[in-house]
mmCIF file of C-alpha atoms and ligand atoms in Angstrom:
data_model
loop_
_atom_site.group_PDB
_atom_site.id
_atom_site.type_symbol
_atom_site.label_atom_id
_atom_site.label_comp_id
_atom_site.label_asym_id
_atom_site.label_seq_id
_atom_site.Cartn_x
_atom_site.Cartn_y
_atom_site.Cartn_z
ATOM 1 C CA MET A 8 -29.619 -68.915 57.220
ATOM 2 C CA HIS A 9 -26.182 -68.801 59.656
ATOM 3 C CA VAL A 10 -23.992 -71.980 60.404
ATOM 4 C CA LEU A 11 -23.855 -71.816 63.745
ATOM 5 C CA SER A 12 -23.288 -75.504 64.915
ATOM 6 C CA ALA A 13 -22.860 -79.237 63.521
ATOM 7 C CA ASP A 14 -25.989 -79.976 65.588
ATOM 8 C CA GLN A 15 -28.016 -77.806 63.193
ATOM 9 C CA PHE A 16 -28.351 -79.776 60.089
ATOM 10 C CA SER A 17 -31.050 -82.617 58.916
ATOM 11 C CA LYS A 18 -30.330 -85.908 57.628
ATOM 12 C CA SER A 19 -31.622 -84.847 54.709
ATOM 13 C CA GLU A 20 -29.774 -81.418 54.580
ATOM 14 C CA LEU A 21 -26.606 -83.850 54.702
ATOM 15 C CA MET A 22 -27.392 -85.710 52.328
ATOM 16 C CA LYS A 23 -27.939 -83.244 49.857
ATOM 17 C CA LEU A 24 -24.963 -81.482 50.601
ATOM 18 C CA PHE A 25 -22.797 -84.558 49.725
ATOM 19 C CA LYS A 26 -24.589 -84.792 46.545
ATOM 20 C CA LEU A 27 -24.018 -81.614 45.481
ATOM 21 C CA ALA A 28 -20.415 -81.175 47.090
ATOM 22 C CA SER A 29 -19.490 -84.967 44.408
ATOM 23 C CA GLU A 30 -21.307 -82.659 41.935
ATOM 24 C CA PHE A 31 -19.081 -79.483 41.936
ATOM 25 C CA ARG A 32 -16.126 -81.910 41.995
ATOM 26 C CA GLU A 33 -17.121 -83.301 38.757
ATOM 27 C CA LEU A 34 -17.632 -80.211 37.298
ATOM 28 C CA ASP A 35 -14.658 -78.635 38.492
ATOM 29 C CA SER A 36 -12.650 -81.343 36.343
ATOM 30 C CA THR A 37 -13.621 -80.460 33.024
ATOM 31 C CA GLU A 38 -13.498 -76.777 30.970
ATOM 32 C CA GLN A 39 -17.071 -76.510 30.240
ATOM 33 C CA GLY A 40 -17.639 -77.668 33.706
ATOM 34 C CA ARG A 41 -15.093 -74.974 35.667
ATOM 35 C CA LYS A 42 -17.781 -71.784 33.123
ATOM 36 C CA THR A 43 -20.789 -73.284 34.401
ATOM 37 C CA LEU A 44 -19.474 -73.242 37.855
ATOM 38 C CA PHE A 45 -18.260 -69.527 37.583
ATOM 39 C CA GLU A 46 -21.499 -68.429 36.293
ATOM 40 C CA LYS A 47 -23.325 -69.476 39.724
ATOM 41 C CA HIS A 48 -22.547 -66.763 41.983
ATOM 42 C CA SER A 49 -21.291 -63.671 39.775
ATOM 43 C CA ALA A 50 -21.963 -60.571 41.251
ATOM 44 C CA ARG A 51 -22.273 -62.156 44.907
ATOM 45 C CA GLN A 52 -19.534 -61.499 47.489
ATOM 46 C CA LEU A 53 -17.678 -63.192 50.107
ATOM 47 C CA CYS A 54 -16.247 -61.489 53.458
ATOM 48 C CA SER A 55 -13.264 -63.787 54.880
ATOM 49 C CA LEU A 56 -12.959 -62.748 58.753
ATOM 50 C CA PHE A 57 -9.946 -64.620 60.475
ATOM 51 C CA TYR A 58 -8.922 -64.130 64.029
ATOM 52 C CA GLU A 59 -7.199 -67.283 64.313
ATOM 53 C CA PRO A 60 -4.348 -68.914 62.199
ATOM 54 C CA SER A 61 -5.706 -71.113 59.352
ATOM 55 C CA THR A 62 -4.845 -72.960 55.946
ATOM 56 C CA ARG A 63 -7.224 -75.326 54.638
ATOM 57 C CA THR A 64 -10.601 -73.830 55.976
ATOM 58 C CA ARG A 65 -9.566 -70.049 54.837
ATOM 59 C CA LEU A 66 -7.701 -71.061 51.759
ATOM 60 C CA SER A 67 -10.825 -73.549 50.467
ATOM 61 C CA PHE A 68 -13.910 -71.118 51.462
ATOM 62 C CA GLU A 69 -11.804 -68.207 49.684
ATOM 63 C CA THR A 70 -10.819 -70.785 46.501
ATOM 64 C CA ALA A 71 -15.011 -72.220 46.779
ATOM 65 C CA ALA A 72 -16.371 -68.328 46.238
ATOM 66 C CA LEU A 73 -13.916 -67.927 43.783
ATOM 67 C CA LYS A 74 -15.052 -70.741 41.673
ATOM 68 C CA LEU A 75 -18.449 -70.040 41.996
ATOM 69 C CA GLY A 76 -17.538 -66.409 40.284
ATOM 70 C CA MET A 77 -18.295 -64.537 44.037
ATOM 71 C CA GLY A 78 -15.538 -61.614 44.867
ATOM 72 C CA VAL A 79 -13.830 -62.033 47.791
ATOM 73 C CA VAL A 80 -12.705 -59.928 50.645
ATOM 74 C CA SER A 81 -10.629 -61.283 53.291
ATOM 75 C CA THR A 82 -8.295 -60.660 56.641
ATOM 76 C CA GLU A 83 -6.214 -63.278 56.840
ATOM 77 C CA ASN A 84 -5.545 -61.864 60.754
ATOM 78 C CA ALA A 85 -7.668 -59.744 62.369
ATOM 79 C CA ARG A 86 -6.600 -60.462 65.712
ATOM 80 C CA ASP A 87 -3.705 -57.732 64.849
ATOM 81 C CA PHE A 88 -4.551 -56.099 61.874
ATOM 82 C CA SER A 89 -7.838 -54.894 62.112
ATOM 83 C CA SER A 90 -9.765 -52.386 64.696
ATOM 84 C CA ALA A 91 -9.946 -55.264 67.588
ATOM 85 C CA SER A 92 -6.239 -54.449 67.920
ATOM 86 C CA LYS A 93 -7.856 -50.922 68.853
ATOM 87 C CA GLY A 94 -10.139 -52.689 71.110
ATOM 88 C CA GLU A 95 -13.265 -52.974 68.949
ATOM 89 C CA ILE A 96 -15.380 -55.704 70.608
ATOM 90 C CA LEU A 97 -16.895 -58.316 67.310
ATOM 91 C CA GLU A 98 -20.032 -57.640 67.343
ATOM 92 C CA ASP A 99 -19.246 -53.826 66.050
ATOM 93 C CA THR A 100 -17.057 -54.977 63.678
ATOM 94 C CA ILE A 101 -19.944 -57.651 62.624
ATOM 95 C CA ARG A 102 -22.789 -54.856 62.604
ATOM 96 C CA VAL A 103 -20.003 -52.657 59.766
ATOM 97 C CA LEU A 104 -19.824 -55.378 57.314
ATOM 98 C CA ASP A 105 -23.624 -56.096 57.633
ATOM 99 C CA GLU A 106 -23.867 -52.901 56.504
ATOM 100 C CA TYR A 107 -21.634 -53.405 53.456
ATOM 101 C CA ASN A 108 -24.545 -56.037 51.770
ATOM 102 C CA PHE A 109 -21.788 -59.363 52.008
ATOM 103 C CA ASP A 110 -23.716 -62.379 50.534
ATOM 104 C CA ALA A 111 -21.756 -63.876 53.765
ATOM 105 C CA ILE A 112 -19.178 -64.031 56.078
ATOM 106 C CA VAL A 113 -16.952 -66.430 56.960
ATOM 107 C CA LEU A 114 -15.858 -66.069 60.552
ATOM 108 C CA ARG A 115 -12.927 -67.832 62.650
ATOM 109 C CA HIS A 116 -12.410 -66.756 66.021
ATOM 110 C CA HIS A 117 -10.479 -67.857 69.176
ATOM 111 C CA GLU A 118 -13.289 -67.577 71.603
ATOM 112 C CA THR A 119 -15.724 -69.872 72.064
ATOM 113 C CA GLY A 120 -19.096 -68.438 71.226
ATOM 114 C CA SER A 121 -18.101 -66.274 69.011
ATOM 115 C CA ALA A 122 -19.689 -67.138 66.099
ATOM 116 C CA VAL A 123 -23.008 -67.096 67.840
ATOM 117 C CA GLN A 124 -22.451 -63.451 69.001
ATOM 118 C CA ALA A 125 -21.961 -62.582 65.128
ATOM 119 C CA ALA A 126 -24.800 -63.589 64.285
ATOM 120 C CA SER A 127 -27.119 -62.647 67.012
ATOM 121 C CA VAL A 128 -26.149 -58.875 65.432
ATOM 122 C CA SER A 129 -25.788 -59.615 61.708
ATOM 123 C CA SER A 130 -28.426 -60.097 58.811
ATOM 124 C CA THR A 131 -25.809 -61.329 56.468
ATOM 125 C CA PRO A 132 -25.134 -65.254 57.163
ATOM 126 C CA ILE A 133 -22.633 -65.733 59.658
ATOM 127 C CA ILE A 134 -20.523 -69.180 58.586
ATOM 128 C CA ASN A 135 -18.406 -70.441 61.896
ATOM 129 C CA ALA A 136 -15.445 -71.647 60.440
ATOM 130 C CA GLY A 137 -14.250 -72.474 64.478
ATOM 131 C CA ASP A 138 -15.096 -70.379 67.689
ATOM 132 C CA GLY A 139 -12.297 -71.434 70.235
ATOM 133 C CA LYS A 140 -13.066 -74.762 72.237
ATOM 134 C CA GLY A 141 -16.848 -74.695 70.745
ATOM 135 C CA GLU A 142 -17.067 -75.520 67.066
ATOM 136 C CA HIS A 143 -16.224 -75.652 63.624
ATOM 137 C CA PRO A 144 -19.251 -77.098 61.941
ATOM 138 C CA THR A 145 -17.671 -77.428 58.251
ATOM 139 C CA GLN A 146 -14.956 -79.411 59.269
ATOM 140 C CA SER A 147 -17.598 -81.736 60.258
ATOM 141 C CA LEU A 148 -19.647 -81.573 57.022
ATOM 142 C CA LEU A 149 -16.213 -82.361 54.724
ATOM 143 C CA ASP A 150 -15.454 -85.186 57.484
ATOM 144 C CA MET A 151 -18.889 -86.909 56.798
ATOM 145 C CA MET A 152 -18.417 -86.441 52.942
ATOM 146 C CA THR A 153 -15.279 -88.164 53.322
ATOM 147 C CA ILE A 154 -17.157 -90.766 55.654
ATOM 148 C CA PHE A 155 -19.905 -90.923 53.073
ATOM 149 C CA GLU A 156 -17.352 -91.176 50.331
ATOM 150 C CA SER A 157 -15.581 -94.227 51.417
ATOM 151 C CA HIS A 158 -18.553 -96.504 53.356
ATOM 152 C CA GLY A 159 -21.300 -95.037 51.255
ATOM 153 C CA ARG A 160 -23.030 -94.374 54.531
ATOM 154 C CA CYS A 161 -22.861 -92.861 57.693
ATOM 155 C CA ASP A 162 -24.792 -95.120 59.970
ATOM 156 C CA ASN A 163 -23.800 -98.415 61.784
ATOM 157 C CA LEU A 164 -20.497 -97.554 61.974
ATOM 158 C CA LYS A 165 -17.606 -97.920 64.788
ATOM 159 C CA ILE A 166 -15.998 -94.585 65.219
ATOM 160 C CA VAL A 167 -12.790 -94.225 67.077
ATOM 161 C CA ILE A 168 -11.863 -90.319 67.543
ATOM 162 C CA GLY A 169 -9.012 -89.781 69.589
ATOM 163 C CA GLY A 170 -5.935 -86.937 70.532
ATOM 164 C CA ASP A 171 -6.796 -83.344 72.256
ATOM 165 C CA LEU A 172 -10.773 -83.649 72.075
ATOM 166 C CA LYS A 173 -11.324 -81.081 75.881
ATOM 167 C CA HIS A 174 -10.138 -78.594 73.268
ATOM 168 C CA GLY A 175 -10.485 -79.255 69.682
ATOM 169 C CA ARG A 176 -13.453 -78.046 68.309
ATOM 170 C CA THR A 177 -13.307 -80.575 65.254
ATOM 171 C CA ALA A 178 -14.097 -83.591 67.615
ATOM 172 C CA ARG A 179 -16.836 -82.088 69.007
ATOM 173 C CA SER A 180 -18.269 -81.058 66.044
ATOM 174 C CA LEU A 181 -17.694 -84.650 63.858
ATOM 175 C CA ALA A 182 -19.556 -86.159 67.164
ATOM 176 C CA LEU A 183 -22.775 -84.100 66.890
ATOM 177 C CA MET A 184 -22.936 -84.397 63.321
ATOM 178 C CA LEU A 185 -22.758 -88.435 63.668
ATOM 179 C CA SER A 186 -25.423 -88.724 66.174
ATOM 180 C CA LYS A 187 -28.084 -87.731 63.774
ATOM 181 C CA PHE A 188 -26.927 -91.120 62.011
ATOM 182 C CA ASP A 189 -28.446 -94.051 63.805
ATOM 183 C CA GLY A 190 -26.506 -97.404 65.188
ATOM 184 C CA ASN A 191 -23.047 -95.200 64.981
ATOM 185 C CA GLN A 192 -20.532 -96.194 68.097
ATOM 186 C CA ILE A 193 -17.967 -93.770 69.114
ATOM 187 C CA THR A 194 -14.590 -94.857 70.937
ATOM 188 C CA PHE A 195 -13.090 -91.390 72.679
ATOM 189 C CA ILE A 196 -9.068 -92.231 73.496
ATOM 190 C CA SER A 197 -7.196 -89.893 75.204
ATOM 191 C CA ASN A 198 -6.439 -89.107 78.636
ATOM 192 C CA ASN A 199 -8.572 -87.628 81.217
ATOM 193 C CA GLU A 200 -7.730 -84.219 81.000
ATOM 194 C CA LEU A 201 -7.853 -84.585 77.641
ATOM 195 C CA GLN A 202 -11.114 -86.545 76.942
ATOM 196 C CA ILE A 203 -14.204 -84.986 75.097
ATOM 197 C CA GLY A 204 -16.670 -82.288 76.929
ATOM 198 C CA ASP A 205 -19.792 -83.831 79.110
ATOM 199 C CA ASP A 206 -21.433 -81.091 76.826
ATOM 200 C CA ILE A 207 -20.903 -83.243 73.588
ATOM 201 C CA LEU A 208 -21.327 -86.490 75.247
ATOM 202 C CA SER A 209 -25.105 -85.691 76.934
ATOM 203 C CA ALA A 210 -25.838 -84.677 73.772
ATOM 204 C CA LEU A 211 -25.151 -88.100 72.947
ATOM 205 C CA LYS A 212 -26.607 -89.593 75.193
ATOM 206 C CA ASP A 213 -30.095 -87.521 74.294
ATOM 207 C CA ASN A 214 -29.424 -88.875 70.928
ATOM 208 C CA ASN A 215 -29.069 -92.632 71.871
ATOM 209 C CA VAL A 216 -25.606 -93.060 70.100
ATOM 210 C CA LYS A 217 -23.572 -95.193 72.046
ATOM 211 C CA PHE A 218 -19.933 -94.208 73.473
ATOM 212 C CA GLN A 219 -16.845 -94.953 75.465
ATOM 213 C CA LYS A 220 -14.221 -93.000 76.783
ATOM 214 C CA THR A 221 -10.573 -94.962 77.378
ATOM 215 C CA SER A 222 -7.194 -94.630 77.175
ATOM 216 C CA ASP A 223 -6.659 -98.111 75.681
ATOM 217 C CA MET A 224 -4.558 -97.381 72.247
ATOM 218 C CA THR A 225 -5.187 -101.126 71.269
ATOM 219 C CA LYS A 226 -8.833 -102.320 71.510
ATOM 220 C CA PRO A 227 -10.456 -99.782 69.837
ATOM 221 C CA PHE A 228 -8.789 -100.057 66.802
ATOM 222 C CA ILE A 229 -9.509 -103.944 65.366
ATOM 223 C CA ASP A 230 -12.862 -103.676 64.596
ATOM 224 C CA ALA A 231 -13.124 -99.626 63.671
ATOM 225 C CA ASP A 232 -14.820 -98.381 60.921
ATOM 226 C CA ILE A 233 -13.149 -95.032 60.913
ATOM 227 C CA VAL A 234 -10.076 -93.623 63.028
ATOM 228 C CA TYR A 235 -10.535 -89.901 63.365
ATOM 229 C CA TRP A 236 -7.090 -88.560 65.194
ATOM 230 C CA THR A 237 -6.536 -84.826 66.258
ATOM 231 C CA ARG A 238 -3.043 -82.908 67.645
ATOM 232 C CA LEU A 239 -2.940 -80.920 70.767
ATOM 233 C CA GLN A 240 -4.136 -77.594 70.551
ATOM 234 C CA THR A 241 -1.107 -76.423 72.297
ATOM 235 C CA GLU A 242 -2.728 -72.941 71.808
ATOM 236 C CA ARG A 243 -5.779 -73.748 73.913
ATOM 237 C CA LEU A 244 -4.069 -74.826 76.940
ATOM 238 C CA ASP A 245 -4.176 -71.955 79.240
ATOM 239 C CA GLY A 246 -1.603 -73.262 81.355
ATOM 240 C CA LEU A 247 -3.064 -77.018 81.511
ATOM 241 C CA GLU A 248 0.586 -79.008 81.568
ATOM 242 C CA ALA A 249 -0.884 -82.446 78.542
ATOM 243 C CA SER A 250 0.609 -84.575 76.061
ATOM 244 C CA ILE A 251 -0.901 -87.168 73.609
ATOM 245 C CA ASP A 252 2.238 -88.639 73.134
ATOM 246 C CA ASN A 253 1.290 -91.377 74.278
ATOM 247 C CA PHE A 254 -1.499 -91.377 71.670
ATOM 248 C CA THR A 255 0.113 -91.479 68.369
ATOM 249 C CA ILE A 256 -0.760 -93.649 65.169
ATOM 250 C CA THR A 257 1.701 -95.089 63.727
ATOM 251 C CA THR A 258 2.010 -98.034 61.161
ATOM 252 C CA ASP A 259 1.511 -100.710 63.339
ATOM 253 C CA ILE A 260 -1.526 -99.582 64.799
ATOM 254 C CA ALA A 261 -2.842 -98.483 61.348
ATOM 255 C CA ASP A 262 -1.811 -102.214 60.192
ATOM 256 C CA SER A 263 -4.207 -103.431 63.039
ATOM 257 C CA THR A 264 -7.383 -101.620 62.082
ATOM 258 C CA PRO A 265 -9.855 -103.777 59.553
ATOM 259 C CA ASP A 266 -8.620 -103.182 55.800
ATOM 260 C CA GLY A 267 -11.582 -101.054 54.823
ATOM 261 C CA CYS A 268 -11.194 -98.610 57.434
ATOM 262 C CA ILE A 269 -10.243 -94.925 56.900
ATOM 263 C CA ILE A 270 -7.668 -92.514 59.047
ATOM 264 C CA MET A 271 -8.784 -89.003 59.181
ATOM 265 C CA HIS A 272 -7.576 -86.117 60.899
ATOM 266 C CA PRO A 273 -9.114 -82.443 60.231
ATOM 267 C CA LEU A 274 -5.029 -81.356 59.375
ATOM 268 C CA PRO A 275 -3.059 -79.705 61.160
ATOM 269 C CA ARG A 276 -0.886 -82.787 61.777
ATOM 270 C CA VAL A 277 2.358 -82.340 64.015
ATOM 271 C CA SER A 278 3.325 -85.934 65.108
ATOM 272 C CA GLU A 279 -0.044 -87.431 66.278
ATOM 273 C CA ILE A 280 0.082 -89.522 63.144
ATOM 274 C CA HIS A 281 3.315 -90.828 61.800
ATOM 275 C CA GLN A 282 4.538 -89.338 58.155
ATOM 276 C CA ASP A 283 4.449 -93.382 57.447
ATOM 277 C CA VAL A 284 0.984 -93.846 57.923
ATOM 278 C CA ASP A 285 0.510 -91.486 54.850
ATOM 279 C CA ALA A 286 1.147 -94.745 52.212
ATOM 280 C CA ASN A 287 -1.546 -97.140 54.055
ATOM 281 C CA HIS A 288 -4.425 -97.773 51.914
ATOM 282 C CA ARG A 289 -6.287 -96.264 55.359
ATOM 283 C CA ALA A 290 -5.050 -92.639 54.973
ATOM 284 C CA LYS A 291 -7.388 -90.301 54.086
ATOM 285 C CA TYR A 292 -6.630 -86.832 55.413
ATOM 286 C CA PHE A 293 -5.553 -84.851 52.362
ATOM 287 C CA ARG A 294 -8.210 -86.508 50.392
ATOM 288 C CA GLN A 295 -10.655 -85.312 53.199
ATOM 289 C CA ALA A 296 -8.751 -81.632 53.118
ATOM 290 C CA GLY A 297 -10.006 -81.341 48.902
ATOM 291 C CA ASN A 298 -13.625 -82.472 49.877
ATOM 292 C CA GLY A 299 -13.445 -79.476 52.135
ATOM 293 C CA LEU A 300 -13.061 -77.234 48.987
ATOM 294 C CA TYR A 301 -16.164 -78.922 47.333
ATOM 295 C CA MET A 302 -18.074 -79.341 50.390
ATOM 296 C CA ARG A 303 -18.147 -75.591 50.781
ATOM 297 C CA MET A 304 -18.686 -74.952 47.534
ATOM 298 C CA ALA A 305 -21.770 -77.280 48.149
ATOM 299 C CA LEU A 306 -22.568 -74.735 51.088
ATOM 300 C CA LEU A 307 -22.236 -71.506 49.868
ATOM 301 C CA ASP A 308 -24.123 -72.428 46.916
ATOM 302 C CA SER A 309 -27.232 -73.416 49.345
ATOM 303 C CA ILE A 310 -26.931 -70.881 51.409
ATOM 304 C CA LEU A 311 -27.031 -68.309 48.478
ATOM 305 C CA THR A 312 -29.542 -70.141 46.538
ATOM 306 C CA GLU A 313 -32.029 -69.958 49.643
ATOM 307 C CA SER A 314 -31.268 -66.233 50.609
ATOM 308 C CA SER A 315 -32.129 -65.376 46.634
ATOM 309 C CA ALA A 316 -35.692 -67.549 47.015
HETATM 310 C C1 LIG B 404 -9.013 -77.485 63.270
HETATM 311 C C2 LIG B 404 -9.310 -76.311 63.521
HETATM 312 O O1 LIG B 404 -8.817 -74.841 63.330
HETATM 313 O O2 LIG B 404 -9.730 -76.563 64.341
HETATM 314 N N1 LIG B 404 -8.201 -76.927 61.778
HETATM 315 C C3 LIG B 404 -8.566 -77.143 60.082
HETATM 316 O O3 LIG B 404 -9.585 -76.510 59.946
HETATM 317 N N2 LIG B 404 -8.820 -78.167 59.539
HETATM 318 C C4 LIG B 404 -7.950 -78.444 63.485
HETATM 319 C C5 LIG B 404 -6.527 -78.138 64.115
HETATM 320 O O4 LIG B 404 -6.206 -76.376 63.952
HETATM 321 O O5 LIG B 404 -6.310 -78.631 64.944
#
């Protein structure tokens, strides 16, 4: 019932969500379709509880809920504007929201493990919208949808994931979700202090996913099907002096990838992908963000349908 980790989704659940999300995109493109969507979940309510800044995740979840006819209650800076600033622990806040009988609570929080903590005291479905350096499972859902949309499959792909992989939760969740499919090969590009965590690598090993860690900014791109880039997570460095300036996607690098390769980024992009890459046909990050709306509609719909079954 709760959505806490990318690891919890099976291959068949993912395929169902991709299909539903594209159906919702189609429906959203016509007046009649919009009405059909709007009638789906009226008299249902979503609570959107964000302790950390967000543009896409919060707005797409809230828009998704509204398009499905739901009501939305939202706090966008709960760290300062909720009782957390008075010292209330997350569990108590969740216990109270649970009393209000929402149909789902979307939670973004700065502490790793916070979503699991919240779920432990909640009978309302908790959706992890990013927990510190932990995970961001709904981002990986829309990432995988974007991969499926452009390649027609999520298996037997060569994926290059780069940037700040130590503190970035999207790369971690994506790697876990890719490991559900056979034959994927992942190359993690970063410097040593910002490389992907051993917990993710051991999950990949358990699933027989081939991977390598490198700082090479040339060879891995030559036969890549997907390049997934991330920003330096400056708010999570805890005093670590780190930089990813040597890991920037330029037009030359973009052009060195195969023609069918796609370049992805969870956004916000800072300077790790040059803006002139945006005009390259491989750049898919804005479409990817758009997929977030339809994937979150699909996710909410499946949670609500399941809970009323
Ligand atoms: C990501 C996040 O919050 O982890 N943003 C998002 O949800 N698209 C990536 C980031 O902030 O770098």
